[in-house]
Short mmCIF file of N, CA and C in Angstrom, two decimals:
data_model
loop_
_atom_site.label_atom_id
_atom_site.label_comp_id
_atom_site.label_asym_id
_atom_site.label_seq_id
_atom_site.Cartn_x
_atom_site.Cartn_y
_atom_site.Cartn_z
N MET A 1 76.20 24.22 11.77
CA MET A 1 76.93 25.66 12.70
C MET A 1 76.17 26.80 12.09
N ILE A 2 75.96 27.65 12.43
CA ILE A 2 75.55 29.08 12.53
C ILE A 2 76.41 29.94 12.65
N THR A 3 76.88 31.34 12.26
CA THR A 3 77.22 32.05 13.14
C THR A 3 77.12 33.25 12.86
N VAL A 4 76.83 34.88 12.99
CA VAL A 4 76.32 35.97 13.27
C VAL A 4 77.51 36.93 13.36
N ASP A 5 77.68 37.06 12.23
CA ASP A 5 78.59 39.04 12.75
C ASP A 5 78.07 40.25 12.27
N VAL A 6 77.85 41.13 13.49
CA VAL A 6 77.12 41.77 13.60
C VAL A 6 78.72 43.26 13.32
N GLN A 7 77.68 43.97 12.89
CA GLN A 7 78.71 45.57 12.05
C GLN A 7 77.31 46.30 12.90
N HIS A 8 78.02 47.72 13.34
CA HIS A 8 76.68 48.66 13.36
C HIS A 8 77.71 50.40 12.54
N CYS A 9 76.34 51.04 12.50
CA CYS A 9 77.09 51.62 11.52
C CYS A 9 76.18 53.19 11.37
N GLY A 10 75.84 53.76 12.58
CA GLY A 10 74.76 55.20 12.15
C GLY A 10 73.94 54.65 13.58
N GLY A 11 72.92 54.34 12.72
CA GLY A 11 71.55 53.89 12.94
C GLY A 11 70.98 52.75 12.67
N SER A 12 72.05 52.40 12.25
CA SER A 12 71.77 50.46 11.59
C SER A 12 72.57 49.46 11.91
N ALA A 13 72.11 48.61 11.60
CA ALA A 13 72.75 47.17 12.53
C ALA A 13 72.97 46.32 11.28
N LEU A 14 73.96 45.56 11.09
CA LEU A 14 74.30 43.84 9.97
C LEU A 14 73.78 43.04 10.28
N LEU A 15 73.51 41.76 10.22
CA LEU A 15 73.57 41.06 10.60
C LEU A 15 74.10 39.49 9.00
N SER A 16 75.04 39.62 9.69
CA SER A 16 76.32 38.53 8.06
C SER A 16 75.78 37.21 8.57
N VAL A 17 74.74 36.71 7.91
CA VAL A 17 74.50 34.95 8.84
C VAL A 17 74.93 33.89 7.79
N SER A 18 76.45 33.19 8.43
CA SER A 18 76.69 32.34 7.46
C SER A 18 76.45 31.26 7.94
N GLY A 19 76.13 30.33 7.64
CA GLY A 19 76.65 28.72 7.29
C GLY A 19 74.92 28.10 7.41
N GLU A 20 74.67 26.68 8.23
CA GLU A 20 73.19 25.76 8.01
C GLU A 20 72.48 27.00 9.25
N LEU A 21 71.43 27.45 8.67
CA LEU A 21 70.36 27.83 8.56
C LEU A 21 69.01 26.57 9.91
N ASP A 22 69.16 26.32 11.07
CA ASP A 22 68.31 25.22 11.82
C ASP A 22 68.40 25.19 12.87
N GLY A 23 67.70 24.05 13.26
CA GLY A 23 67.21 24.02 14.82
C GLY A 23 68.67 24.53 15.92
N ALA A 24 69.06 24.56 15.68
CA ALA A 24 70.28 24.76 16.85
C ALA A 24 70.97 26.40 16.29
N ALA A 25 69.83 27.43 15.51
CA ALA A 25 70.69 28.38 15.13
C ALA A 25 70.03 29.68 16.46
N GLU A 26 68.86 29.07 17.44
CA GLU A 26 68.39 30.41 17.85
C GLU A 26 69.15 30.78 18.80
N GLU A 27 69.46 30.46 19.44
CA GLU A 27 70.37 30.83 20.63
C GLU A 27 71.46 31.79 20.19
N THR A 28 72.07 31.39 18.81
CA THR A 28 73.01 32.17 17.65
C THR A 28 71.95 34.00 17.12
N LEU A 29 70.90 33.39 16.95
CA LEU A 29 69.98 34.50 16.26
C LEU A 29 69.85 35.30 17.23
N GLN A 30 69.85 35.23 18.45
CA GLN A 30 69.06 35.90 19.42
C GLN A 30 69.71 36.97 20.05
N GLN A 31 71.63 35.94 20.96
CA GLN A 31 72.67 36.61 20.83
C GLN A 31 73.12 38.33 20.14
N ALA A 32 72.59 37.67 18.49
CA ALA A 32 73.21 38.93 17.26
C ALA A 32 71.99 40.02 17.38
N LEU A 33 70.60 39.73 17.99
CA LEU A 33 69.94 41.16 18.36
C LEU A 33 69.85 41.50 19.26
N ASP A 34 70.12 40.86 20.65
CA ASP A 34 70.79 41.21 21.94
C ASP A 34 72.16 42.41 21.87
N SER A 35 72.56 42.28 20.70
CA SER A 35 73.92 43.51 20.59
C SER A 35 73.02 44.34 19.83
N VAL A 36 71.96 44.41 19.14
CA VAL A 36 71.50 46.12 18.98
C VAL A 36 71.51 47.04 19.68
N THR A 37 71.83 48.39 19.26
CA THR A 37 71.64 48.74 20.84
C THR A 37 70.36 49.59 20.48
N ALA A 38 69.96 50.45 20.89
CA ALA A 38 68.58 51.27 21.50
C ALA A 38 68.39 52.34 20.39
N TRP A 39 70.05 52.84 20.29
CA TRP A 39 69.78 53.94 18.81
C TRP A 39 69.41 53.74 17.49
N GLU A 40 70.17 52.57 17.57
CA GLU A 40 69.47 52.12 16.07
C GLU A 40 67.88 51.53 15.51
N ARG A 41 67.88 52.15 14.57
CA ARG A 41 66.36 51.54 13.65
C ARG A 41 66.52 51.12 12.50
N ASP A 42 67.03 50.10 12.03
CA ASP A 42 67.31 49.75 10.94
C ASP A 42 68.20 48.27 11.01
N LEU A 43 68.02 46.95 11.13
CA LEU A 43 68.51 46.31 10.77
C LEU A 43 68.37 45.54 9.48
N LEU A 44 69.81 44.80 9.26
CA LEU A 44 69.77 44.79 8.34
C LEU A 44 70.29 43.13 8.14
N VAL A 45 69.62 42.28 7.58
CA VAL A 45 70.08 40.76 7.97
C VAL A 45 70.31 40.24 6.58
N ASP A 46 71.89 39.36 6.22
CA ASP A 46 72.57 39.00 4.60
C ASP A 46 72.50 37.65 5.34
N LEU A 47 71.99 36.94 4.22
CA LEU A 47 72.10 35.65 4.29
C LEU A 47 72.76 34.81 3.35
N HIS A 48 73.64 35.72 2.53
CA HIS A 48 74.45 35.64 1.36
C HIS A 48 75.38 34.68 1.83
N GLY A 49 75.62 34.06 3.01
CA GLY A 49 76.82 32.87 3.43
C GLY A 49 75.19 31.76 4.25
N VAL A 50 73.68 31.49 3.50
CA VAL A 50 73.27 30.62 4.21
C VAL A 50 73.03 29.91 3.06
N ALA A 51 74.19 28.78 3.08
CA ALA A 51 73.27 27.59 1.61
C ALA A 51 72.56 26.50 1.94
N ALA A 52 71.88 27.07 3.22
CA ALA A 52 70.74 25.89 3.42
C ALA A 52 70.64 25.98 5.13
N MET A 53 68.27 25.60 4.76
CA MET A 53 67.75 25.49 5.59
C MET A 53 66.95 25.29 6.39
N ASP A 54 66.50 24.76 6.99
CA ASP A 54 65.46 23.79 7.03
C ASP A 54 63.59 24.38 7.56
N SER A 55 62.98 23.68 8.12
CA SER A 55 62.00 24.72 8.87
C SER A 55 62.07 24.83 10.35
N ASP A 56 63.06 24.79 10.60
CA ASP A 56 63.36 25.55 12.17
C ASP A 56 64.35 26.54 12.18
N GLY A 57 64.92 26.11 10.55
CA GLY A 57 65.74 27.58 10.94
C GLY A 57 64.88 28.91 9.98
N LEU A 58 64.46 28.60 8.96
CA LEU A 58 63.16 29.03 8.73
C LEU A 58 61.76 29.79 9.68
N LEU A 59 61.68 29.03 11.02
CA LEU A 59 60.99 29.68 11.38
C LEU A 59 61.83 30.17 12.78
N HIS A 60 63.44 30.40 12.76
CA HIS A 60 64.21 30.90 13.80
C HIS A 60 64.63 32.15 13.15
N LEU A 61 63.98 32.94 11.89
CA LEU A 61 64.56 33.92 11.48
C LEU A 61 63.63 34.71 11.13
N LEU A 62 62.12 33.86 11.10
CA LEU A 62 60.69 34.40 11.75
C LEU A 62 60.31 34.96 13.21
N ASP A 63 60.58 34.42 13.61
CA ASP A 63 61.31 35.20 14.87
C ASP A 63 61.84 35.73 14.99
N LEU A 64 63.38 35.71 14.85
CA LEU A 64 63.83 36.53 15.12
C LEU A 64 63.56 38.52 14.24
N HIS A 65 63.24 37.98 13.49
CA HIS A 65 62.45 39.35 12.78
C HIS A 65 60.94 40.50 13.13
N ARG A 66 59.87 38.96 13.83
CA ARG A 66 59.19 39.02 14.85
C ARG A 66 59.73 40.22 16.12
N ARG A 67 60.71 39.75 16.36
CA ARG A 67 61.56 40.14 17.64
C ARG A 67 61.95 41.98 17.72
N ALA A 68 62.58 41.42 16.01
CA ALA A 68 63.01 43.04 16.00
C ALA A 68 61.73 43.97 15.93
N GLU A 69 61.14 43.77 14.52
CA GLU A 69 59.91 44.16 14.81
C GLU A 69 59.19 44.84 16.65
N CYS A 70 59.18 44.18 17.17
CA CYS A 70 58.48 44.56 18.48
C CYS A 70 59.90 45.14 19.41
N LEU A 71 61.19 45.36 18.85
CA LEU A 71 61.89 46.61 19.01
C LEU A 71 62.15 47.95 18.66
N GLY A 72 61.07 47.81 17.43
CA GLY A 72 61.34 49.11 16.81
C GLY A 72 61.98 48.98 15.70
N LEU A 73 62.21 48.26 15.13
CA LEU A 73 63.46 48.22 14.32
C LEU A 73 62.92 47.81 12.77
N ARG A 74 63.68 48.92 11.81
CA ARG A 74 63.04 48.23 10.73
C ARG A 74 63.69 46.33 10.34
N VAL A 75 63.15 46.44 9.44
CA VAL A 75 63.81 44.77 9.11
C VAL A 75 63.99 44.63 7.65
N LEU A 76 65.01 44.57 7.67
CA LEU A 76 65.49 43.80 5.77
C LEU A 76 66.08 43.02 5.57
N VAL A 77 65.36 41.24 5.01
CA VAL A 77 66.31 40.63 4.77
C VAL A 77 66.87 40.01 3.60
N THR A 78 67.85 40.31 3.37
CA THR A 78 67.97 40.11 1.52
C THR A 78 69.39 39.35 1.70
N GLY A 79 70.19 38.60 0.55
CA GLY A 79 70.75 37.89 0.38
C GLY A 79 70.43 36.44 -0.42
N TRP A 80 68.43 36.20 -0.05
CA TRP A 80 68.29 34.54 -0.04
C TRP A 80 69.40 33.68 -1.61
N GLN A 81 69.49 32.40 -0.99
CA GLN A 81 70.39 31.64 -2.12
C GLN A 81 69.55 31.19 -2.44
N PRO A 82 69.62 30.39 -3.32
CA PRO A 82 69.36 29.38 -3.72
C PRO A 82 67.91 28.61 -2.82
N GLN A 83 68.79 27.18 -2.07
CA GLN A 83 68.10 26.54 -0.97
C GLN A 83 67.32 27.31 -0.19
N PRO A 84 67.53 28.31 0.39
CA PRO A 84 66.48 29.15 1.24
C PRO A 84 65.57 29.19 0.99
N GLN A 85 65.83 29.97 -0.44
CA GLN A 85 64.38 30.37 -1.34
C GLN A 85 63.30 29.98 -1.03
N GLN A 86 63.90 28.86 -1.99
CA GLN A 86 63.66 27.64 -2.94
C GLN A 86 62.35 26.65 -1.37
N LEU A 87 63.43 26.71 -0.22
CA LEU A 87 62.22 26.29 1.23
C LEU A 87 61.26 27.10 1.36
N MET A 88 61.77 29.12 1.04
CA MET A 88 60.09 29.26 1.81
C MET A 88 58.61 29.57 0.59
N ALA A 89 59.37 28.81 -0.93
CA ALA A 89 58.37 29.30 -1.55
C ALA A 89 57.33 27.65 -1.92
N GLU A 90 59.03 26.39 -0.82
CA GLU A 90 57.77 25.75 -0.96
C GLU A 90 56.87 25.87 0.45
N VAL A 91 57.69 25.79 1.02
CA VAL A 91 56.65 26.51 2.47
C VAL A 91 55.05 27.24 2.88
N ALA A 92 55.66 28.05 1.61
CA ALA A 92 54.55 29.05 1.23
C ALA A 92 53.34 28.54 0.25
N GLY A 93 53.88 27.41 -0.70
CA GLY A 93 53.13 27.35 -1.65
C GLY A 93 52.97 27.52 -3.06
N MET A 94 54.22 28.02 -3.07
CA MET A 94 54.63 28.87 -4.39
C MET A 94 55.48 27.97 -4.76
N ARG A 95 55.77 26.32 -5.43
CA ARG A 95 56.11 25.83 -5.98
C ARG A 95 56.67 26.36 -7.67
N GLY A 96 58.14 26.00 -7.77
CA GLY A 96 58.48 26.25 -9.50
C GLY A 96 59.67 27.40 -9.57
N PRO A 97 61.10 27.66 -10.28
CA PRO A 97 61.32 27.54 -10.11
C PRO A 97 61.79 29.41 -9.98
N GLY A 98 62.79 30.14 -9.56
CA GLY A 98 62.03 32.27 -9.44
C GLY A 98 61.36 32.32 -8.99
N SER A 99 61.01 31.76 -8.00
CA SER A 99 59.67 32.17 -7.05
C SER A 99 59.88 32.98 -5.71
N ALA A 100 59.68 34.18 -6.33
CA ALA A 100 60.48 35.42 -5.81
C ALA A 100 59.98 35.13 -4.02
N THR A 101 60.50 35.04 -3.84
CA THR A 101 59.69 35.23 -2.36
C THR A 101 60.72 36.38 -1.53
N GLY A 102 61.67 36.01 -1.43
CA GLY A 102 62.70 37.19 -1.02
C GLY A 102 61.73 38.38 -0.74
N GLU A 103 61.02 39.57 -2.27
CA GLU A 103 60.54 39.84 -2.45
C GLU A 103 59.42 39.75 -1.31
N ARG A 104 58.91 39.09 -1.45
CA ARG A 104 57.39 38.71 -0.81
C ARG A 104 56.97 39.23 0.58
N TYR A 105 58.58 38.47 1.34
CA TYR A 105 58.93 38.00 2.77
C TYR A 105 58.28 39.02 3.20
N ALA A 106 58.37 40.45 2.52
CA ALA A 106 57.88 41.70 3.52
C ALA A 106 56.77 42.40 3.96
N LEU A 107 56.35 41.86 2.38
CA LEU A 107 54.32 41.67 2.90
C LEU A 107 53.55 41.62 3.58
N ALA A 108 53.09 42.78 3.99
CA ALA A 108 52.07 41.90 5.43
C ALA A 108 51.38 41.00 5.19
N GLY A 109 51.45 40.30 6.45
CA GLY A 109 50.49 38.97 5.84
C GLY A 109 51.25 37.77 6.24
N PHE A 110 52.23 37.92 4.84
CA PHE A 110 53.25 36.91 4.03
C PHE A 110 54.21 36.41 5.16
N ARG A 111 54.33 36.78 6.14
CA ARG A 111 55.34 36.64 7.32
C ARG A 111 54.99 35.60 7.62
N ARG A 112 53.86 35.72 8.87
CA ARG A 112 52.41 34.93 9.56
C ARG A 112 52.24 34.37 9.06
N LEU A 113 51.66 33.81 7.51
CA LEU A 113 51.92 32.38 6.20
C LEU A 113 52.29 31.55 6.41
N ILE A 114 53.92 32.44 6.22
CA ILE A 114 55.19 31.64 6.22
C ILE A 114 55.61 30.89 7.79
N GLU A 115 54.82 31.88 8.77
CA GLU A 115 55.33 31.21 10.40
C GLU A 115 53.97 29.59 10.20
N ASP A 116 53.29 29.99 10.09
CA ASP A 116 52.36 28.84 10.00
C ASP A 116 51.80 28.10 9.21
N ARG A 117 52.54 27.85 7.86
CA ARG A 117 53.18 26.48 7.23
C ARG A 117 54.47 25.84 8.12
N ALA A 118 55.45 27.05 8.25
CA ALA A 118 56.37 26.13 8.54
C ALA A 118 56.50 25.36 10.09
N GLN A 119 55.46 25.98 10.31
CA GLN A 119 55.00 25.95 12.10
C GLN A 119 54.59 23.36 11.89
N ARG A 120 53.70 23.85 10.56
CA ARG A 120 53.07 22.77 10.17
C ARG A 120 54.24 21.23 9.36
N VAL A 121 55.02 22.29 8.58
CA VAL A 121 55.85 21.40 8.50
C VAL A 121 56.98 21.10 9.22
N ARG A 122 56.84 21.43 10.60
CA ARG A 122 58.03 20.66 11.28
C ARG A 122 57.30 19.23 12.10
N ASP A 123 55.98 20.32 12.97
CA ASP A 123 55.47 18.53 13.11
C ASP A 123 54.91 18.30 12.58
N ARG A 124 54.67 18.35 11.10
CA ARG A 124 54.19 16.43 10.59
C ARG A 124 56.01 15.65 10.88
N ALA A 125 56.54 16.80 10.84
CA ALA A 125 58.43 15.87 10.85
C ALA A 125 58.52 15.43 11.49
N ASP A 126 58.21 16.18 13.19
CA ASP A 126 57.97 15.44 14.50
C ASP A 126 57.51 14.34 14.49
N PHE A 127 56.70 14.57 14.07
CA PHE A 127 55.59 13.16 13.52
C PHE A 127 55.58 11.79 13.01
N ALA A 128 56.18 12.48 12.34
CA ALA A 128 56.50 11.48 11.86
C ALA A 128 58.50 10.63 11.74
N ALA A 129 58.84 11.76 12.83
CA ALA A 129 59.52 10.80 13.76
C ALA A 129 58.91 9.79 15.06
N GLY A 130 58.42 10.16 15.80
CA GLY A 130 57.80 9.71 16.28
C GLY A 130 58.07 10.71 17.45
N TRP A 131 58.49 11.79 17.07
CA TRP A 131 57.74 12.83 18.41
C TRP A 131 56.27 13.75 18.37
N MET A 132 55.86 14.01 19.40
CA MET A 132 54.22 14.82 19.83
C MET A 132 54.87 16.23 18.90
N PRO A 133 53.93 16.84 18.40
CA PRO A 133 54.04 18.10 18.10
C PRO A 133 54.23 18.91 19.23
N ARG A 134 55.21 20.45 19.08
CA ARG A 134 55.27 21.54 19.41
C ARG A 134 54.17 21.43 19.78
N ALA A 135 54.33 22.66 21.17
CA ALA A 135 52.59 23.54 21.92
C ALA A 135 53.41 25.01 20.85
#
């Protein structure tokens, strides 16, 4: 289960995420983004409370980031814990301890690369489980 605490300060919103970031996180993340006002220009997503994330959770986080940018928000994701950071490194093809995926996350093109690869990971898992890939 995931929870998101939303705090507003001046022109910024802070989303403090706690719990496991997985397939069930979509609605909670959407509700948190819906609470951001038109006056806010910066969105800080704090993942200090996220000890575990799967490929679905990564895709939901990437979708949140994309939608926030479409609203004109500058987005910073911080507080990457070891397992989520390692998952992102593996999905990106940057295996090895200490892969600095948090720093690369904001780079142009990196988010799209991660999105594509995370989708493939999820499709392979669905196929292995007997499900058809999502469109």
